Amino acid sequence: MEINTVLFVIGMLAAIGAVSIALVRQVLFYSRRAHIARITEQNRELHRKQEELTKAYRDGQEALRQGEVERKSATTQLADAQRRLKAAKEDNYIIIHEVNEPSGSRRLFTVPMTLGSTLTLGQNVVKDHKFRTVRHFLEIWSDNADEANRIARTSFPPESGFVLSKAAPAAQTAMAAE
């Protein structure tokens, strides 16, 4: 029976060792499985954060592009407005003052006119006026040049600050104005 006891003890130790090894394998299997599950969850969380950051980056890039487009548009509009303002300041306007109506034997005469340094309009004295640099012409329907000059002086008296030239038939003045 001695051999049986030794064999029995060896068998028991082998069984205990096999069960211990199986148990260690099971513990390692479940711990690795839990570790893989944790890493998989961390990986999902990192992917979600990466997608959020990528979306935020793309939104920021789009906002930057849109801001650049708006800036260029505003710059273009500003340059256009400045160009139009400069052109408006430099433009030479012609103001035509019409006097009398055409009838019968009346002909059209034109009288070039400039504004003096001080204008008296009714009771108002105007010293600086934006129309001073603009060319003015009087178009007067009258029978002759002398009558046109008289009508011009009556309508726009030199003592009020209007500087009148001599009346000429309309065809001659139109060519000179161009």
GROMACS .gro file of C-alpha atoms in nm:
model
  178
    1MET     CA    1   0.000   0.000   0.000
    2GLU     CA    2   0.287   0.223   0.021
    3ILE     CA    3   0.312   0.259  -0.343
    4ASN     CA    4  -0.050   0.333  -0.364
    5THR     CA    5  -0.017   0.607  -0.108
    6VAL     CA    6   0.278   0.762  -0.287
    7LEU     CA    7   0.094   0.734  -0.614
    8PHE     CA    8  -0.212   0.868  -0.449
    9VAL     CA    9  -0.025   1.170  -0.310
   10ILE     CA   10   0.148   1.227  -0.644
   11GLY     CA   11  -0.187   1.197  -0.820
   12MET     CA   12  -0.345   1.436  -0.575
   13LEU     CA   13  -0.061   1.683  -0.617
   14ALA     CA   14  -0.085   1.648  -0.995
   15ALA     CA   15  -0.462   1.702  -0.980
   16ILE     CA   16  -0.420   2.002  -0.751
   17GLY     CA   17  -0.150   2.138  -0.988
   18ALA     CA   18  -0.373   2.078  -1.292
   19VAL     CA   19  -0.669   2.247  -1.122
   20SER     CA   20  -0.441   2.535  -1.012
   21ILE     CA   21  -0.308   2.573  -1.364
   22ALA     CA   22  -0.664   2.565  -1.503
   23LEU     CA   23  -0.770   2.821  -1.247
   24VAL     CA   24  -0.473   3.049  -1.328
   25ARG     CA   25  -0.555   3.015  -1.700
   26GLN     CA   26  -0.919   3.107  -1.632
   27VAL     CA   27  -0.818   3.407  -1.419
   28LEU     CA   28  -0.571   3.521  -1.687
   29PHE     CA   29  -0.835   3.466  -1.959
   30TYR     CA   30  -1.097   3.676  -1.778
   31SER     CA   31  -0.849   3.946  -1.677
   32ARG     CA   32  -0.725   3.971  -2.038
   33ARG     CA   33  -1.083   3.980  -2.159
   34ALA     CA   34  -1.163   4.263  -1.914
   35HIS     CA   35  -0.843   4.442  -2.018
   36ILE     CA   36  -0.935   4.408  -2.387
   37ALA     CA   37  -1.287   4.535  -2.312
   38ARG     CA   38  -1.141   4.839  -2.128
   39ILE     CA   39  -0.898   4.913  -2.412
   40THR     CA   40  -1.177   4.869  -2.671
   41GLU     CA   41  -1.395   5.116  -2.476
   42GLN     CA   42  -1.103   5.361  -2.448
   43ASN     CA   43  -1.046   5.319  -2.822
   44ARG     CA   44  -1.414   5.399  -2.894
   45GLU     CA   45  -1.395   5.704  -2.668
   46LEU     CA   46  -1.078   5.824  -2.842
   47HIS     CA   47  -1.240   5.772  -3.185
   48ARG     CA   48  -1.543   5.974  -3.071
   49LYS     CA   49  -1.319   6.256  -2.942
   50GLN     CA   50  -1.116   6.243  -3.264
   51GLU     CA   51  -1.436   6.277  -3.470
   52GLU     CA   52  -1.548   6.573  -3.255
   53LEU     CA   53  -1.210   6.742  -3.292
   54THR     CA   54  -1.204   6.672  -3.668
   55LYS     CA   55  -1.553   6.823  -3.701
   56ALA     CA   56  -1.452   7.125  -3.492
   57TYR     CA   57  -1.138   7.168  -3.706
   58ARG     CA   58  -1.339   7.147  -4.030
   59ASP     CA   59  -1.600   7.390  -3.894
   60GLY     CA   60  -1.320   7.627  -3.794
   61GLN     CA   61  -1.160   7.598  -4.138
   62GLU     CA   62  -1.497   7.665  -4.304
   63ALA     CA   63  -1.555   7.966  -4.080
   64LEU     CA   64  -1.206   8.090  -4.165
   65ARG     CA   65  -1.273   8.046  -4.539
   66GLN     CA   66  -1.609   8.223  -4.504
   67GLY     CA   67  -1.446   8.505  -4.306
   68GLU     CA   68  -1.180   8.539  -4.576
   69VAL     CA   69  -1.449   8.555  -4.846
   70GLU     CA   70  -1.640   8.818  -4.646
   71ARG     CA   71  -1.319   9.015  -4.586
   72LYS     CA   72  -1.235   9.011  -4.956
   73SER     CA   73  -1.591   9.114  -5.039
   74ALA     CA   74  -1.578   9.399  -4.786
   75THR     CA   75  -1.238   9.506  -4.921
   76THR     CA   76  -1.373   9.503  -5.275
   77GLN     CA   77  -1.682   9.700  -5.172
   78LEU     CA   78  -1.466   9.951  -4.984
   79ALA     CA   79  -1.234   9.995  -5.283
   80ASP     CA   80  -1.534  10.036  -5.512
   81ALA     CA   81  -1.692  10.292  -5.278
   82GLN     CA   82  -1.363  10.482  -5.254
   83ARG     CA   83  -1.327  10.474  -5.634
   84ARG     CA   84  -1.683  10.600  -5.681
   85LEU     CA   85  -1.629  10.871  -5.417
   86LYS     CA   86  -1.309  10.986  -5.587
   87ALA     CA   87  -1.482  10.980  -5.927
   88ALA     CA   88  -1.775  11.176  -5.784
   89LYS     CA   89  -1.537  11.436  -5.640
   90GLU     CA   90  -1.353  11.464  -5.970
   91ASP     CA   91  -1.659  11.457  -6.194
   92ASN     CA   92  -1.743  11.769  -6.380
   93TYR     CA   93  -2.112  11.825  -6.368
   94ILE     CA   94  -2.299  12.071  -6.581
   95ILE     CA   95  -2.602  12.243  -6.437
   96ILE     CA   96  -2.838  12.394  -6.690
   97HIS     CA   97  -3.082  12.663  -6.577
   98GLU     CA   98  -3.372  12.698  -6.820
   99VAL     CA   99  -3.533  13.041  -6.859
  100ASN     CA  100  -3.848  13.116  -7.068
  101GLU     CA  101  -4.035  12.884  -7.299
  102PRO     CA  102  -3.990  12.830  -7.674
  103SER     CA  103  -4.249  13.008  -7.883
  104GLY     CA  104  -4.287  13.170  -8.226
  105SER     CA  105  -3.967  13.345  -8.334
  106ARG     CA  106  -3.771  13.284  -8.012
  107ARG     CA  107  -3.434  13.113  -8.045
  108LEU     CA  108  -3.230  12.928  -7.785
  109PHE     CA  109  -2.932  13.118  -7.640
  110THR     CA  110  -2.688  12.987  -7.383
  111VAL     CA  111  -2.503  13.193  -7.127
  112PRO     CA  112  -2.207  13.039  -6.939
  113MET     CA  113  -2.222  13.131  -6.571
  114THR     CA  114  -1.994  13.085  -6.272
  115LEU     CA  115  -2.060  13.148  -5.905
  116GLY     CA  116  -1.874  13.426  -5.729
  117SER     CA  117  -1.696  13.388  -5.395
  118THR     CA  118  -2.008  13.508  -5.210
  119LEU     CA  119  -2.364  13.445  -5.323
  120THR     CA  120  -2.663  13.635  -5.196
  121LEU     CA  121  -2.977  13.429  -5.235
  122GLY     CA  122  -3.268  13.633  -5.105
  123GLN     CA  123  -3.156  13.732  -4.753
  124ASN     CA  124  -2.905  13.445  -4.720
  125VAL     CA  125  -2.534  13.496  -4.785
  126VAL     CA  126  -2.353  13.180  -4.894
  127LYS     CA  127  -1.973  13.193  -4.883
  128ASP     CA  128  -1.872  12.833  -4.953
  129HIS     CA  129  -2.084  12.622  -5.179
  130LYS     CA  130  -2.024  12.280  -5.335
  131PHE     CA  131  -2.172  12.396  -5.666
  132ARG     CA  132  -1.898  12.656  -5.710
  133THR     CA  133  -1.676  12.411  -5.906
  134VAL     CA  134  -1.963  12.291  -6.125
  135ARG     CA  135  -2.013  12.443  -6.469
  136HIS     CA  136  -2.340  12.635  -6.503
  137PHE     CA  137  -2.519  12.728  -6.824
  138LEU     CA  138  -2.834  12.934  -6.869
  139GLU     CA  139  -3.057  12.829  -7.158
  140ILE     CA  140  -3.270  13.128  -7.249
  141TRP     CA  141  -3.538  13.144  -7.517
  142SER     CA  142  -3.543  13.495  -7.658
  143ASP     CA  143  -3.564  13.690  -7.982
  144ASN     CA  144  -3.201  13.809  -7.981
  145ALA     CA  145  -2.874  13.794  -7.782
  146ASP     CA  146  -2.923  14.136  -7.618
  147GLU     CA  147  -3.261  14.034  -7.479
  148ALA     CA  148  -3.108  13.701  -7.360
  149ASN     CA  149  -2.834  13.895  -7.176
  150ARG     CA  150  -3.093  14.124  -7.016
  151ILE     CA  151  -3.306  13.825  -6.903
  152ALA     CA  152  -2.993  13.652  -6.766
  153ARG     CA  153  -2.889  13.961  -6.564
  154THR     CA  154  -3.244  13.998  -6.432
  155SER     CA  155  -3.278  13.631  -6.332
  156PHE     CA  156  -2.922  13.594  -6.200
  157PRO     CA  157  -2.802  13.942  -6.095
  158PRO     CA  158  -2.422  13.992  -6.085
  159GLU     CA  159  -2.455  14.189  -5.758
  160SER     CA  160  -2.584  13.866  -5.597
  161GLY     CA  161  -2.261  13.685  -5.689
  162PHE     CA  162  -2.340  13.539  -6.032
  163VAL     CA  163  -2.072  13.593  -6.296
  164LEU     CA  164  -2.234  13.587  -6.641
  165SER     CA  165  -2.071  13.564  -6.984
  166LYS     CA  166  -2.225  13.691  -7.307
  167ALA     CA  167  -2.519  13.507  -7.460
  168ALA     CA  168  -2.451  13.303  -7.773
  169PRO     CA  169  -2.675  13.090  -7.994
  170ALA     CA  170  -2.711  12.739  -7.849
  171ALA     CA  171  -2.532  12.553  -8.131
  172GLN     CA  172  -2.203  12.744  -8.076
  173THR     CA  173  -2.200  12.696  -7.698
  174ALA     CA  174  -2.286  12.325  -7.715
  175MET     CA  175  -1.976  12.264  -7.929
  176ALA     CA  176  -1.757  12.470  -7.693
  177ALA     CA  177  -1.888  12.283  -7.384
  178GLU     CA  178  -1.797  11.946  -7.531
   0.00000   0.00000   0.00000
